[in-house]
Coordinates of C-alpha atoms in Angstrom, one line a residue:
M1 CA 124.0 38.7 137.5
Q2 CA 126.2 41.6 138.6
N3 CA 124.5 44.1 140.9
Y4 CA 124.2 47.7 139.6
V5 CA 125.6 50.6 141.7
F6 CA 123.3 53.1 143.3
V7 CA 123.9 56.8 142.5
I8 CA 122.9 59.9 144.4
D9 CA 123.8 63.5 143.5
T10 CA 125.4 66.1 145.8
N11 CA 122.0 66.9 147.2
K12 CA 121.5 63.2 148.1
Q13 CA 118.7 62.8 145.5
P14 CA 118.5 59.2 144.2
L15 CA 119.3 58.8 140.5
N16 CA 119.2 55.8 138.1
P17 CA 121.4 52.9 139.2
I18 CA 124.4 52.4 136.8
S19 CA 126.6 49.5 135.9
P20 CA 129.8 48.8 137.8
K21 CA 131.8 49.8 134.7
K22 CA 130.3 53.3 134.6
A23 CA 130.7 53.7 138.3
R24 CA 134.5 52.9 138.0
R25 CA 134.9 55.5 135.3
L26 CA 133.2 58.2 137.5
L27 CA 135.4 57.3 140.4
D28 CA 138.6 57.2 138.3
K29 CA 137.8 60.6 136.9
S30 CA 137.1 62.0 140.4
K31 CA 133.5 62.9 139.4
A32 CA 132.1 60.8 142.2
A33 CA 133.1 59.4 145.6
V34 CA 132.1 56.3 147.5
F35 CA 129.2 57.1 149.8
R36 CA 128.4 53.7 151.2
M37 CA 129.9 50.2 150.8
Y38 CA 126.8 48.1 151.1
P39 CA 124.6 48.5 149.2
F40 CA 127.5 50.1 147.2
T41 CA 126.5 53.7 146.5
I42 CA 128.4 56.6 145.0
I43 CA 127.7 60.3 145.4
L44 CA 128.3 62.7 142.5
K45 CA 130.2 65.9 143.2
T46 CA 127.7 68.0 141.3
A47 CA 123.9 68.4 141.4
I48 CA 121.7 67.2 138.6
D49 CA 118.9 69.5 137.5
N50 CA 115.8 67.8 136.2
P51 CA 117.3 64.3 135.9
T52 CA 115.7 61.7 133.7
I53 CA 114.5 59.0 136.1
S54 CA 113.4 55.4 135.2
P55 CA 111.4 54.2 138.3
C56 CA 112.2 50.9 139.9
Q57 CA 110.1 48.3 141.6
I58 CA 111.2 46.5 144.8
K59 CA 110.1 42.9 144.8
I60 CA 110.2 41.0 148.1
D61 CA 109.9 37.3 148.7
P62 CA 109.6 37.0 152.6
G63 CA 110.6 33.8 154.3
S64 CA 111.0 32.6 157.9
K65 CA 114.8 32.1 157.5
V66 CA 115.8 34.0 154.3
T67 CA 114.0 36.9 152.6
G68 CA 114.8 37.7 148.9
F69 CA 115.0 41.2 147.6
A70 CA 115.1 42.3 143.9
L71 CA 115.1 45.6 142.2
V72 CA 113.5 45.6 138.8
Q73 CA 113.9 48.4 136.2
N74 CA 112.2 48.2 132.8
N75 CA 111.4 44.5 133.4
Q76 CA 115.1 43.7 134.1
V77 CA 116.5 42.7 137.5
I78 CA 119.4 45.2 138.2
W79 CA 120.0 44.3 141.9
G80 CA 119.3 41.5 144.2
M81 CA 120.2 40.1 147.6
E82 CA 119.2 37.5 150.2
L83 CA 118.6 38.6 153.8
E84 CA 119.3 35.9 156.4
H85 CA 117.2 36.4 159.5
R86 CA 118.6 35.9 163.0
G87 CA 115.4 34.7 164.6
G88 CA 116.9 31.4 165.8
L89 CA 120.0 33.1 167.3
I90 CA 117.8 35.7 169.0
R91 CA 115.7 33.0 170.6
K92 CA 118.7 31.2 171.9
K93 CA 120.2 34.3 173.4
L94 CA 116.9 35.2 175.1
E95 CA 116.7 31.7 176.6
S96 CA 120.3 32.0 177.8
R97 CA 119.6 35.3 179.4
N98 CA 116.4 34.0 181.0
A99 CA 118.3 31.1 182.5
V100 CA 120.9 33.4 184.0
R101 CA 118.3 35.7 185.5
R102 CA 116.3 32.8 186.9
G103 CA 119.5 31.6 188.7
R104 CA 120.3 35.0 190.0
R105 CA 116.8 35.5 191.4
N106 CA 116.9 32.2 193.2
R107 CA 120.0 33.2 195.2
N108 CA 119.8 35.4 198.3
I109 CA 116.4 36.9 197.6
R110 CA 114.6 35.9 200.9
Y111 CA 112.8 39.2 201.1
R112 CA 112.5 40.2 197.5
K113 CA 109.0 40.5 196.1
P114 CA 108.1 37.9 193.4
R115 CA 108.4 39.0 189.8
F116 CA 105.9 37.1 187.6
L117 CA 102.5 37.6 186.2
N118 CA 102.8 41.3 186.9
R119 CA 103.9 42.6 183.5
K120 CA 101.5 43.7 180.7
R121 CA 102.5 43.4 177.1
P122 CA 101.4 46.2 174.8
D123 CA 98.9 45.7 172.0
G124 CA 100.4 44.1 168.9
W125 CA 103.3 42.6 170.9
L126 CA 105.4 40.1 169.0
P127 CA 108.2 37.8 170.3
P128 CA 111.6 39.4 169.5
S129 CA 112.6 36.7 167.1
L130 CA 109.5 37.4 165.0
E131 CA 109.6 41.2 165.3
H132 CA 113.2 41.2 164.2
R133 CA 112.2 39.7 160.8
I134 CA 109.6 42.4 160.2
L135 CA 111.9 45.2 161.3
T136 CA 114.9 44.1 159.2
I137 CA 112.7 43.9 156.1
Q138 CA 111.3 47.3 156.8
T139 CA 114.8 48.7 157.4
W140 CA 116.0 47.4 154.0
V141 CA 113.0 48.8 152.2
K142 CA 113.7 52.3 153.7
R143 CA 117.4 51.9 152.7
L144 CA 116.6 51.1 149.1
I145 CA 114.0 53.9 148.8
K146 CA 116.8 56.3 150.1
F147 CA 119.3 55.3 147.3
C148 CA 117.1 54.3 144.4
P149 CA 114.0 55.9 142.6
V150 CA 111.3 53.5 143.7
N151 CA 107.7 53.8 142.7
E152 CA 106.3 50.4 143.6
I153 CA 106.8 47.7 146.2
W154 CA 105.7 44.1 145.4
I155 CA 105.4 41.6 148.2
E156 CA 104.8 37.9 147.5
R157 CA 102.1 36.7 149.8
V158 CA 101.7 32.9 150.2
K159 CA 99.4 30.8 152.2
F160 CA 100.1 27.2 153.3
D161 CA 97.2 24.8 154.1
T162 CA 99.2 22.8 156.7
Q163 CA 96.2 20.7 157.6
K164 CA 95.6 19.7 154.0
M165 CA 99.3 18.8 153.7
Q166 CA 99.2 16.5 156.6
N167 CA 95.9 14.9 155.6
P168 CA 95.0 15.4 151.9
E169 CA 91.5 13.9 152.4
I170 CA 90.4 16.5 155.0
N171 CA 87.2 18.3 154.1
G172 CA 84.5 20.6 155.6
V173 CA 84.1 20.6 159.4
E174 CA 87.1 18.3 159.7
Y175 CA 89.2 21.4 159.5
Q176 CA 87.9 22.3 163.0
Q177 CA 89.3 19.1 164.4
G178 CA 92.8 19.5 162.9
E179 CA 96.0 21.2 164.0
L180 CA 96.6 24.1 161.7
A181 CA 95.4 25.7 158.5
G182 CA 97.2 27.6 155.7
Y183 CA 99.7 26.8 152.7
E184 CA 100.2 24.8 149.4
V185 CA 102.4 21.7 149.4
R186 CA 105.0 22.7 146.7
E187 CA 105.6 26.2 148.2
Y188 CA 106.0 24.7 151.6
L189 CA 108.5 22.0 150.4
L190 CA 110.6 24.7 148.7
E191 CA 110.8 26.6 152.0
K192 CA 111.4 23.5 154.0
W193 CA 114.2 21.9 151.9
G194 CA 115.9 25.2 151.0
R195 CA 115.0 25.1 147.2
E196 CA 117.6 22.4 146.5
C197 CA 117.7 18.7 145.8
T198 CA 117.4 16.8 149.0
Y199 CA 119.8 14.0 147.9
C200 CA 122.6 15.8 145.9
G201 CA 122.1 19.5 147.0
K202 CA 121.9 20.9 143.5
Q203 CA 120.3 24.4 143.2
S204 CA 118.8 26.3 140.3
V205 CA 117.5 23.1 138.7
P206 CA 114.0 21.8 138.1
L207 CA 112.8 20.0 141.3
Q208 CA 110.3 17.3 141.5
I209 CA 108.2 16.2 144.5
E210 CA 109.6 12.9 145.8
H211 CA 108.1 10.4 148.3
I212 CA 110.7 9.5 150.9
H213 CA 109.0 6.2 151.6
P214 CA 107.9 5.0 148.1
K215 CA 104.2 5.2 147.5
S216 CA 104.3 1.8 145.8
K217 CA 105.4 0.3 149.1
G218 CA 102.8 1.9 151.3
G219 CA 104.1 5.5 151.5
S220 CA 101.6 8.2 152.1
D221 CA 101.1 11.7 150.7
R222 CA 101.6 13.3 154.0
V223 CA 103.9 16.3 154.0
S224 CA 106.3 14.5 156.4
N225 CA 106.8 11.9 153.7
L226 CA 107.6 14.4 150.9
C227 CA 110.8 16.1 149.8
L228 CA 112.3 17.6 146.6
A229 CA 114.7 15.9 144.2
C230 CA 116.2 16.7 140.9
E231 CA 115.2 14.5 137.9
K232 CA 118.5 12.4 138.0
C233 CA 118.2 11.6 141.8
N234 CA 114.5 10.9 141.4
Q235 CA 115.1 8.4 138.7
R236 CA 118.1 6.8 140.5
K237 CA 116.0 6.3 143.6
G238 CA 113.0 5.0 141.8
N239 CA 110.9 2.9 144.3
K240 CA 113.8 2.0 146.6
P241 CA 113.4 2.6 150.3
I242 CA 115.5 5.6 151.4
E243 CA 117.5 3.3 153.7
E244 CA 118.7 1.3 150.7
F245 CA 119.2 4.3 148.5
L246 CA 121.4 6.1 151.0
K247 CA 123.0 3.2 152.7
K248 CA 126.5 4.6 151.9
K249 CA 125.5 8.1 153.2
P250 CA 124.3 7.5 156.8
S251 CA 124.7 11.1 157.9
L252 CA 122.6 12.4 155.0
L253 CA 120.0 9.7 155.7
Q254 CA 119.8 10.7 159.4
K255 CA 119.5 14.4 158.4
I256 CA 116.6 13.8 155.9
K257 CA 114.7 11.6 158.4
S258 CA 115.0 14.3 161.2
K259 CA 114.1 17.2 158.9
A260 CA 111.1 15.4 157.3
K261 CA 109.3 15.5 160.6
Q262 CA 110.2 19.0 161.6
P263 CA 107.3 21.3 162.7
L264 CA 105.4 23.6 160.4
R265 CA 106.2 26.8 162.4
D266 CA 107.9 28.4 159.3
A267 CA 104.8 28.0 157.3
A268 CA 102.7 29.4 160.1
W269 CA 105.0 32.4 160.4
L270 CA 104.8 33.2 156.7
T271 CA 101.0 32.9 156.6
D272 CA 100.5 35.0 159.7
K273 CA 103.1 37.8 159.3
T274 CA 103.1 38.7 155.6
F275 CA 100.2 41.1 156.1
Q276 CA 102.0 42.8 159.0
I277 CA 105.1 43.2 156.8
D278 CA 103.0 44.8 154.1
C279 CA 101.4 47.3 156.6
S280 CA 104.8 48.3 158.1
I281 CA 106.3 48.8 154.6
R282 CA 103.4 50.9 153.6
V283 CA 103.9 53.2 156.6
S284 CA 107.7 53.4 156.1
A285 CA 107.3 54.1 152.4
L286 CA 104.9 56.9 153.0
S287 CA 107.0 58.5 155.7
E288 CA 110.2 58.2 153.6
R289 CA 108.8 59.7 150.4
A290 CA 106.2 62.2 151.8
L291 CA 107.7 65.0 149.7
R292 CA 108.4 62.9 146.6
S293 CA 106.3 60.9 144.2
P294 CA 103.9 58.4 145.9
I295 CA 104.9 54.7 146.3
V296 CA 102.4 51.9 145.6
A297 CA 102.7 48.8 147.7
R298 CA 101.2 45.6 146.3
L299 CA 100.6 42.1 147.5
E300 CA 101.4 39.4 144.9
G301 CA 99.8 36.0 145.7
K302 CA 100.9 32.6 144.5

């Protein structure tokens, strides 16, 4: 799919996105100029009176590491992108800064007053690595509203029951004795394994839930024993132990074993923060389009 080009008139009023071919013609004939490189936007050199507008919908699939955006017009996707979050990098930089400050405060501070337990966090405070994800999604929504005639915003809201994934037989009051609560297994596995085959790395193919340690040899249904595989890899592995199946690929074997037991913090983040993303987008949409047609924000559950 080739992304359409955003168009604004000389008064910076958003018009219908056009194909790259039409945009090149307008630029070659000097009827428009490049206004922004990404998202690629052109500005017409004339104002358009009473333009015919086909409204678009922004569809958002929030994730803890990558968030997907799509613009839909007349049931056709005309623009899309993947937004990679910097949450992990921000956390590392904050830890590095914290270590440097701790070292500096421990040197030559005989008479300095202690600085701990004397700061108050404001209501609604979030760690910077989490707040970054919400703010970047909000920024891109504002940007798209500015360059495209948007009338609806759809946000996919998912819930992962992490307790049920770790113990499928849990029931009733047993939830009060577990670790977490939330999400569905397949959605969690898609997020965890990057929507690709665990063994060959293929993407955009039908994926099947695969037991890392075969169930016929005592493997459980716990989420730490599940991954995703394409049909060919699933059939080739059969009921072989993963050590036998990947004996010629020791690095991949080690990677799968370590990733299978990674914590469920990504699932917890999505379950907890989707509502906050929805609220922030509603506020930004209302402020951005206060003088234009109203924008409807919707939550789309799976």
